[in-house]
Structure formats: structure tokens, C-alpha cells
């Protein structure tokens, strides 16, 4: 319990603003404020200050909302396109993998036939077999890298169409 | 969890552009004001405003509808401000505002009050604005979130990712610091 009633009143008043008071404290506080001019003045000035704080006018810059909406829409569109192409890429990869698995015995037989016809050593045949598997994956990786490069170029262009770059331009 | 917040979470997960348009419209004033008071720099606040909504789009799936949307939005904005301060190698949020931008913000036109009332209230508001910019950012932001945005202590704690006890102590201290930052006769 705080001995000094004025200090207690000021602390309770601050508490009433920040987290609220229990009714006994509230009764005591308002009784004190009615009697004590200095504490009452202090409370009034705090109320006035908060009222001024609440009414501080801040004008949102012209077109900021519209510009933001446009940027968000562009980004959403870009993300949707990326997601569609990723799905297509996954489907192609899965199909290619299945095809690879099922065609492996035929490919091996075909390579063996070519090898015997051309008298190729076994390592060359094995290398051909590995390439048969690796080339589609390499093409897929190249496609992903290319797609990402296009995506980042698109993002850079959509930033430059706005007023300024976002955070990087600080 | 209300139906509203759940449908909001679903919309964010779907990246619904119409929903995002509505949210940007709805929170434009509050978010811009928060960023402006936090950074003290209108150009930076504008950039961060746009970047916050891009983050909302990209991380919409992380909004779980258990918290209020504004708490989540302000937390994103706040993290962006912190990222900027780190990128600029600024020791604290306080150094974000530059001296040029420590000018009163342009108040919008008001036609419902008399010119004298308007003058007095503008002077009062400008005094408060200037005093707000003088106090440390961590006090400024809790005061703004509590008394301007009227967030609960729990919501502020969620935005700041700090315990409620820290929020309370910053609010008490912030009130004292703000009063002492006002010019003589105003406090």
C-alpha cells in the first residue's frame, strides 16, 4: 500500500488507463480526484493528452492504397502462374520418370544391340544408359532455373512501375 | 474463433485478391499511421506499407484465425521495420526517423469545426505529434497501439512478441515519458 495519497492517485489513474481498476480502487481514486485539485489537474492533462493522441490526423498518401492493391494483385497473379507451371513441371517429371522406369529394359536392350553392331565398349553403353536417365532431369532443372529468372525479372519490373523500390531502396 | 476470422484465414490461404483489396482499404489508415509513428519517416512508412501487404499475401497461410487479424498485421509490419533497421545497421528502432521527417504530418482538411477550434486542436495535435517523435520508439509504439489503435494488452503482447508484463511497464513508463516530453504548460 502506498502511503502518499497523491502518488497513489497518480499511479491508480495510470493503471485505470492501462489495465483498468477494481471498483474499490476506482471509488477511492475518484473521491481523491474530487478533493485534490493538483491530482485532478494532472489527471485532466493526461486525459487531454490521450485525447489529442487519439485524434492525431494522419493522411494516407494519395494513391498509396491503389498502388498497393495493384502490386499485391500483380504478385498474386505471378504466384498463381508460378504455381500452375510448377504443377505442370511435376506432372511432366512424374510421367518422364514412369516412362524411364518402364522403358529401361527396352533402352538397355536397344543400346546393347547398337553396341554389338558398332563394337562399342561396355562403359560407353553404360554412359549412354546414364545419359538416357539424366538428360530429362537436366532439362527439368534448366526449365526451373529459367522460370525463376523470368519471375525475378517480372518482380523487378513490377517494383519499378511503382513509386520506389520497397525496402532495398532505403 | 469466429466465422469471420475463419473465413478471413481461408481467404488469405487462397490468396483471394478481392479479399486483399478489401483488407488494404480497411486497414490503410491504421497501418500507415502505425508505420509512420514507428519510423517517423513518411517515405519509409509508404514503402513498408506496400511491403507489409506483399508479406500478407505471401504468408497468408500462416494466419491461423486464433488471433485478431490486426495483431497479426501489425506484427508483420513491425518485423519489417526491424528488418529495415537491421539492414541499415541501426542500433535501435529509435534511429529510424530522420531529422527532416520529424515535422508534423499533413493533417487532412476538416470542415465540421470552427477555424478557431481547428487552430487550437491542430496546435495541440502537432504538439503531441512532435512529443511522440521525441520519445523512444518502443514507448511510442505501445502508446499508439493502446490508445490510438485501442488494442488490448494481450493483442499488443502478440504484436510485440513480449510478455504482457513488459507491455504494461512500457505503457506506464511511456505515459510518463510522453508527459515529460511535452513543452512546459502542455503537460
Short mmCIF file of C-alpha atoms in Angstrom, two decimals:
data_model
loop_
_atom_site.label_atom_id
_atom_site.label_comp_id
_atom_site.label_asym_id
_atom_site.label_seq_id
_atom_site.Cartn_x
_atom_site.Cartn_y
_atom_site.Cartn_z
CA UNK A 1 0.00 0.00 0.00
CA UNK A 2 1.36 3.42 -0.98
CA UNK A 3 1.40 5.90 1.93
CA UNK A 4 1.33 9.11 -0.11
CA UNK A 5 -2.28 9.59 -1.34
CA UNK A 6 -1.23 11.82 -4.27
CA UNK A 7 1.31 9.31 -5.51
CA UNK A 8 -1.25 6.55 -5.09
CA UNK A 9 -3.83 8.58 -7.02
CA UNK A 10 -1.44 9.16 -9.91
CA UNK A 11 -0.47 5.51 -10.04
CA UNK A 12 -4.09 4.40 -9.91
CA UNK A 13 -5.03 6.86 -12.61
CA UNK A 14 -2.30 5.49 -14.88
CA UNK A 15 -3.46 1.99 -14.02
CA UNK A 16 -7.03 2.89 -14.95
CA UNK A 17 -5.81 3.88 -18.40
CA UNK A 18 -3.51 0.95 -18.96
CA UNK A 19 -5.29 -2.05 -17.45
CA UNK A 20 -8.39 -0.85 -15.58
CA UNK A 21 -9.14 -0.73 -11.86
CA UNK A 22 -11.07 -2.83 -9.37
CA UNK A 23 -14.13 -0.98 -8.11
CA UNK A 24 -12.74 -0.22 -4.62
CA UNK A 25 -9.67 1.48 -6.10
CA UNK A 26 -11.83 3.31 -8.61
CA UNK A 27 -14.08 4.66 -5.86
CA UNK A 28 -11.07 5.79 -3.83
CA UNK A 29 -9.43 7.39 -6.87
CA UNK A 30 -12.47 9.42 -7.93
CA UNK A 31 -13.11 10.52 -4.36
CA UNK A 32 -9.49 11.70 -4.17
CA UNK A 33 -9.68 13.48 -7.52
CA UNK A 34 -12.77 15.36 -6.36
CA UNK A 35 -10.89 16.62 -3.31
CA UNK A 36 -7.38 17.20 -4.65
CA UNK A 37 -7.02 19.92 -7.23
CA UNK A 38 -3.42 19.08 -8.19
CA UNK A 39 -4.17 15.39 -8.85
CA UNK A 40 -7.36 16.33 -10.66
CA UNK A 41 -5.42 18.73 -12.88
CA UNK A 42 -2.81 16.08 -13.57
CA UNK A 43 -5.49 13.53 -14.50
CA UNK A 44 -7.22 16.06 -16.76
CA UNK A 45 -3.98 16.88 -18.56
CA UNK A 46 -3.29 13.18 -19.11
CA UNK A 47 -6.82 12.69 -20.47
CA UNK A 48 -6.33 15.67 -22.75
CA UNK A 49 -3.01 14.30 -23.93
CA UNK A 50 -4.52 10.92 -24.77
CA UNK A 51 -7.44 12.57 -26.47
CA UNK A 52 -5.00 14.55 -28.63
CA UNK A 53 -3.08 11.33 -29.29
CA UNK A 54 -6.28 9.59 -30.42
CA UNK A 55 -7.19 12.37 -32.80
CA UNK A 56 -3.79 12.90 -34.39
CA UNK A 57 -4.73 13.09 -38.07
CA UNK A 58 -2.58 11.16 -40.46
CA UNK A 59 -3.42 11.38 -44.13
CA UNK A 60 -2.59 8.31 -46.17
CA UNK A 61 -0.58 9.49 -49.21
CA UNK A 62 -2.55 9.81 -52.43
CA UNK A 63 -2.77 6.62 -54.47
CA UNK A 64 -0.85 4.58 -51.89
CA UNK A 65 -3.79 2.25 -51.41
CA UNK A 66 -4.41 1.86 -55.14
CA UNK A 67 -0.70 1.31 -55.84
CA UNK A 68 -0.51 -1.28 -53.09
CA UNK A 69 -3.61 -3.07 -54.34
CA UNK A 70 -2.11 -3.20 -57.83
CA UNK A 71 1.21 -4.54 -56.58
CA UNK A 72 -0.49 -7.19 -54.46
CA UNK A 73 -2.66 -8.27 -57.40
CA UNK A 74 0.38 -8.50 -59.67
CA UNK A 75 2.25 -10.56 -57.12
CA UNK A 76 -0.77 -12.84 -56.59
CA UNK A 77 -1.06 -13.31 -60.34
CA UNK A 78 2.63 -14.08 -60.61
CA UNK A 79 2.42 -16.58 -57.73
CA UNK A 80 -0.59 -18.29 -59.32
CA UNK A 81 1.25 -18.58 -62.65
CA UNK A 82 4.32 -19.99 -60.90
CA UNK A 83 2.16 -22.48 -59.06
CA UNK A 84 0.47 -23.61 -62.32
CA UNK A 85 3.81 -24.06 -64.06
CA UNK A 86 5.19 -25.92 -61.05
CA UNK A 87 2.27 -28.33 -61.21
CA UNK A 88 2.83 -28.88 -64.92
CA UNK A 89 6.51 -29.46 -64.23
CA UNK A 90 5.72 -32.04 -61.54
CA UNK A 91 3.34 -33.88 -63.86
CA UNK A 92 5.90 -33.91 -66.67
CA UNK A 93 8.62 -35.10 -64.28
CA UNK A 94 6.43 -37.90 -62.92
CA UNK A 95 5.44 -39.01 -66.43
CA UNK A 96 9.05 -38.89 -67.55
CA UNK A 97 10.16 -40.93 -64.53
CA UNK A 98 7.49 -43.59 -65.12
CA UNK A 99 8.37 -43.74 -68.79
CA UNK A 100 12.02 -44.07 -67.86
CA UNK A 101 11.32 -46.95 -65.45
CA UNK A 102 9.16 -48.89 -67.89
CA UNK A 103 11.34 -48.24 -70.90
CA UNK A 104 14.64 -49.04 -69.11
CA UNK A 105 14.80 -52.74 -70.18
CA UNK A 106 13.99 -51.81 -73.78
CA UNK A 107 16.55 -48.99 -73.77
CA UNK A 108 19.20 -51.29 -72.35
CA UNK A 109 18.39 -53.93 -74.99
CA UNK A 110 18.48 -51.29 -77.73
CA UNK A 111 21.81 -49.93 -76.51
CA UNK A 112 23.21 -53.50 -76.31
CA UNK A 113 22.11 -54.10 -79.89
CA UNK A 114 23.75 -50.85 -81.07
CA UNK A 115 26.86 -51.75 -79.02
CA UNK A 116 27.26 -55.17 -80.68
CA UNK A 117 26.64 -53.67 -84.14
CA UNK A 118 29.19 -50.89 -83.64
CA UNK A 119 31.56 -52.85 -81.40
CA UNK A 120 31.30 -50.26 -78.60
CA UNK A 121 32.93 -50.99 -75.22
CA UNK A 122 30.63 -51.65 -72.26
CA UNK A 123 31.47 -48.31 -70.41
CA UNK A 124 30.19 -46.35 -73.42
CA UNK A 125 26.93 -48.31 -73.32
CA UNK A 126 26.63 -47.64 -69.58
CA UNK A 127 27.30 -43.96 -70.12
CA UNK A 128 24.59 -43.88 -72.79
CA UNK A 129 22.20 -45.54 -70.35
CA UNK A 130 23.00 -43.00 -67.59
CA UNK A 131 22.51 -40.11 -70.03
CA UNK A 132 19.14 -41.55 -71.04
CA UNK A 133 18.11 -41.11 -67.41
CA UNK A 134 19.93 -37.89 -66.64
CA UNK A 135 19.06 -35.74 -69.65
CA UNK A 136 15.33 -35.28 -68.83
CA UNK A 137 16.25 -34.30 -65.24
CA UNK A 138 18.84 -31.81 -66.52
CA UNK A 139 16.26 -30.31 -68.87
CA UNK A 140 13.79 -30.01 -65.97
CA UNK A 141 16.37 -28.24 -63.77
CA UNK A 142 17.21 -25.84 -66.61
CA UNK A 143 13.49 -25.12 -67.06
CA UNK A 144 13.08 -24.34 -63.34
CA UNK A 145 16.11 -22.02 -63.30
CA UNK A 146 14.85 -20.26 -66.43
CA UNK A 147 11.38 -19.87 -64.91
CA UNK A 148 12.84 -18.37 -61.70
CA UNK A 149 14.92 -15.93 -63.72
CA UNK A 150 11.80 -14.80 -65.60
CA UNK A 151 9.93 -14.50 -62.29
CA UNK A 152 12.54 -12.27 -60.64
CA UNK A 153 12.69 -10.08 -63.76
CA UNK A 154 8.91 -9.71 -63.60
CA UNK A 155 9.07 -8.77 -59.90
CA UNK A 156 11.77 -6.16 -60.55
CA UNK A 157 9.65 -4.64 -63.34
CA UNK A 158 6.56 -4.52 -61.14
CA UNK A 159 8.56 -2.67 -58.43
CA UNK A 160 9.87 -0.13 -60.90
CA UNK A 161 6.32 0.55 -62.09
CA UNK A 162 5.51 1.78 -58.54
CA UNK A 163 6.90 4.91 -56.90
CA UNK A 164 10.07 3.49 -55.38
CA UNK A 165 11.69 0.16 -54.64
CA UNK A 166 10.35 -1.20 -51.33
CA UNK A 167 12.85 -1.88 -48.59
CA UNK A 168 16.01 -2.28 -50.59
CA UNK A 169 15.99 1.34 -51.64
CA UNK A 170 16.30 2.79 -48.18
CA UNK B 1 -12.56 -18.48 -33.27
CA UNK B 2 -15.35 -16.63 -35.10
CA UNK B 3 -16.71 -17.40 -38.57
CA UNK B 4 -15.35 -14.05 -39.73
CA UNK B 5 -11.77 -14.75 -38.75
CA UNK B 6 -12.03 -18.30 -40.12
CA UNK B 7 -13.31 -17.06 -43.48
CA UNK B 8 -10.58 -14.42 -43.43
CA UNK B 9 -7.96 -17.13 -42.82
CA UNK B 10 -9.43 -19.24 -45.63
CA UNK B 11 -9.37 -16.27 -47.99
CA UNK B 12 -5.76 -15.48 -47.10
CA UNK B 13 -4.79 -19.09 -47.66
CA UNK B 14 -6.42 -18.95 -51.11
CA UNK B 15 -4.69 -15.59 -51.76
CA UNK B 16 -8.07 -14.16 -52.68
CA UNK B 17 -7.26 -10.84 -54.43
CA UNK B 18 -10.67 -9.31 -53.71
CA UNK B 19 -10.30 -10.04 -50.01
CA UNK B 20 -6.83 -8.48 -50.02
CA UNK B 21 -8.16 -5.38 -51.78
CA UNK B 22 -10.81 -5.01 -49.10
CA UNK B 23 -8.30 -5.51 -46.28
CA UNK B 24 -5.90 -2.95 -47.75
CA UNK B 25 -8.76 -0.48 -47.97
CA UNK B 26 -9.99 -1.25 -44.48
CA UNK B 27 -6.62 -1.05 -42.70
CA UNK B 28 -4.92 1.63 -44.82
CA UNK B 29 -5.24 4.37 -42.22
CA UNK B 30 -4.31 2.30 -39.19
CA UNK B 31 -1.38 0.52 -40.79
CA UNK B 32 0.08 3.64 -42.38
CA UNK B 33 -0.28 5.59 -39.13
CA UNK B 34 1.42 2.80 -37.18
CA UNK B 35 4.32 2.66 -39.62
CA UNK B 36 4.60 6.42 -39.76
CA UNK B 37 4.77 6.77 -36.00
CA UNK B 38 7.13 3.86 -35.67
CA UNK B 39 9.59 5.06 -38.31
CA UNK B 40 8.95 8.82 -38.17
CA UNK B 41 9.68 8.83 -41.90
CA UNK B 42 6.80 9.16 -44.42
CA UNK B 43 8.69 7.73 -47.42
CA UNK B 44 9.85 4.73 -45.44
CA UNK B 45 6.37 4.22 -43.99
CA UNK B 46 4.97 4.21 -47.53
CA UNK B 47 7.44 1.57 -48.71
CA UNK B 48 6.84 -0.57 -45.65
CA UNK B 49 3.09 -0.24 -46.09
CA UNK B 50 3.33 -1.84 -49.53
CA UNK B 51 5.81 -4.45 -48.38
CA UNK B 52 3.59 -5.41 -45.44
CA UNK B 53 0.72 -6.28 -47.78
CA UNK B 54 3.03 -8.29 -50.04
CA UNK B 55 4.02 -10.26 -46.93
CA UNK B 56 0.36 -10.71 -46.01
CA UNK B 57 -0.19 -12.18 -49.47
CA UNK B 58 2.82 -14.45 -49.29
CA UNK B 59 2.35 -15.58 -45.70
CA UNK B 60 -1.42 -15.58 -45.56
CA UNK B 61 -1.40 -19.33 -44.96
CA UNK B 62 0.35 -18.69 -41.62
CA UNK B 63 -2.59 -16.71 -40.22
CA UNK B 64 -4.35 -19.22 -38.01
CA UNK B 65 -7.51 -17.25 -37.14
CA UNK B 66 -6.82 -17.69 -33.42
CA UNK B 67 -5.53 -14.15 -33.08
CA UNK B 68 -7.10 -10.96 -34.35
CA UNK B 69 -6.11 -10.04 -37.87
CA UNK B 70 -4.87 -6.58 -36.88
CA UNK B 71 -2.47 -8.04 -34.31
CA UNK B 72 -1.02 -10.30 -36.99
CA UNK B 73 -0.87 -7.43 -39.48
CA UNK B 74 0.88 -5.08 -37.05
CA UNK B 75 3.32 -7.85 -36.09
CA UNK B 76 4.26 -8.28 -39.77
CA UNK B 77 4.70 -4.52 -40.16
CA UNK B 78 6.77 -4.33 -37.00
CA UNK B 79 9.05 -7.17 -38.14
CA UNK B 80 9.60 -5.35 -41.42
CA UNK B 81 10.61 -2.20 -39.54
CA UNK B 82 13.06 -4.28 -37.51
CA UNK B 83 14.42 -5.88 -40.71
CA UNK B 84 14.98 -2.42 -42.18
CA UNK B 85 16.74 -1.22 -39.06
CA UNK B 86 19.00 -4.29 -39.18
CA UNK B 87 19.70 -3.76 -42.86
CA UNK B 88 20.60 -0.14 -42.19
CA UNK B 89 22.75 -1.35 -39.27
CA UNK B 90 20.82 0.86 -36.90
CA UNK B 91 21.29 0.02 -33.29
CA UNK B 92 17.66 0.60 -32.31
CA UNK B 93 14.26 1.46 -33.75
CA UNK B 94 14.78 4.94 -32.40
CA UNK B 95 17.30 5.92 -35.07
CA UNK B 96 14.94 5.19 -37.93
CA UNK B 97 13.35 8.63 -38.02
CA UNK B 98 15.43 11.29 -39.68
CA UNK B 99 15.53 14.86 -38.56
CA UNK B 100 13.83 16.15 -41.71
CA UNK B 101 10.83 13.95 -41.24
CA UNK B 102 10.38 14.98 -37.63
CA UNK B 103 7.96 17.56 -38.92
CA UNK B 104 4.26 17.46 -38.22
CA UNK B 105 2.38 15.29 -40.70
CA UNK B 106 -0.07 16.94 -43.07
CA UNK B 107 -3.41 16.99 -41.31
CA UNK B 108 -6.42 16.29 -43.53
CA UNK B 109 -9.00 19.01 -44.13
CA UNK B 110 -11.72 19.26 -41.54
CA UNK B 111 -14.88 21.21 -42.27
CA UNK B 112 -17.02 20.40 -39.29
CA UNK B 113 -15.26 22.62 -36.72
CA UNK B 114 -14.78 26.35 -36.48
CA UNK B 115 -11.46 27.85 -37.68
CA UNK B 116 -10.53 28.76 -34.08
CA UNK B 117 -11.28 25.29 -32.75
CA UNK B 118 -9.39 23.84 -35.67
CA UNK B 119 -6.37 26.04 -34.96
CA UNK B 120 -6.33 25.14 -31.27
CA UNK B 121 -6.81 21.43 -31.90
CA UNK B 122 -4.18 21.40 -34.65
CA UNK B 123 -1.68 23.11 -32.37
CA UNK B 124 -2.47 20.61 -29.67
CA UNK B 125 -2.20 17.68 -32.08
CA UNK B 126 1.05 18.97 -33.53
CA UNK B 127 2.50 19.34 -30.03
CA UNK B 128 1.54 15.75 -29.28
CA UNK B 129 2.93 14.55 -32.62
CA UNK B 130 6.24 16.28 -32.03
CA UNK B 131 6.43 14.99 -28.47
CA UNK B 132 5.64 11.48 -29.66
CA UNK B 133 8.52 11.64 -32.10
CA UNK B 134 10.84 12.72 -29.32
CA UNK B 135 10.25 9.68 -27.16
CA UNK B 136 11.88 6.27 -27.74
CA UNK B 137 10.17 4.13 -30.42
CA UNK B 138 9.40 1.26 -28.06
CA UNK B 139 7.31 3.61 -25.89
CA UNK B 140 5.81 5.31 -28.92
CA UNK B 141 4.56 2.08 -30.41
CA UNK B 142 2.88 0.75 -27.26
CA UNK B 143 1.19 4.11 -26.66
CA UNK B 144 -0.05 4.16 -30.22
CA UNK B 145 -1.26 0.55 -30.15
CA UNK B 146 -3.04 1.03 -26.82
CA UNK B 147 -4.50 4.50 -27.05
CA UNK B 148 -4.85 5.03 -30.77
CA UNK B 149 -5.50 1.55 -32.13
CA UNK B 150 -7.17 0.54 -28.87
CA UNK B 151 -5.67 -2.94 -28.89
CA UNK B 152 -5.93 -4.97 -25.70
CA UNK B 153 -2.82 -5.70 -23.65
CA UNK B 154 -2.88 -9.31 -24.93
CA UNK B 155 -3.04 -8.14 -28.54
CA UNK B 156 -0.15 -5.72 -28.02
CA UNK B 157 1.86 -8.50 -26.41
CA UNK B 158 1.16 -10.64 -29.50
CA UNK B 159 2.27 -7.86 -31.86
CA UNK B 160 5.46 -7.22 -29.90
CA UNK B 161 6.06 -10.89 -29.09
CA UNK B 162 6.75 -9.89 -25.49
CA UNK B 163 5.10 -10.77 -22.16
CA UNK B 164 2.12 -8.70 -21.03
CA UNK B 165 4.13 -7.50 -18.03
CA UNK B 166 6.62 -5.85 -20.43
CA UNK B 167 3.77 -4.22 -22.34
CA UNK B 168 2.34 -2.83 -19.11
CA UNK B 169 5.63 -1.48 -17.87
CA UNK B 170 6.31 0.16 -21.27
CA UNK B 171 2.87 1.74 -21.18
CA UNK B 172 3.33 3.15 -17.66
CA UNK B 173 6.79 4.40 -18.45
CA UNK B 174 5.72 5.64 -21.89
CA UNK B 175 2.93 7.75 -20.41
CA UNK B 176 5.37 9.36 -18.00
CA UNK B 177 7.97 9.93 -20.72
CA UNK B 178 5.40 11.38 -23.12
CA UNK B 179 4.10 13.79 -20.48
CA UNK B 180 7.59 14.93 -19.69
CA UNK B 181 8.35 15.37 -23.41
CA UNK B 182 5.53 17.87 -23.80
CA UNK B 183 6.56 21.51 -23.66
CA UNK B 184 6.02 23.29 -20.32
CA UNK B 185 2.39 24.21 -19.83
CA UNK B 186 1.09 21.42 -22.06
CA UNK B 187 1.75 18.51 -19.72
#
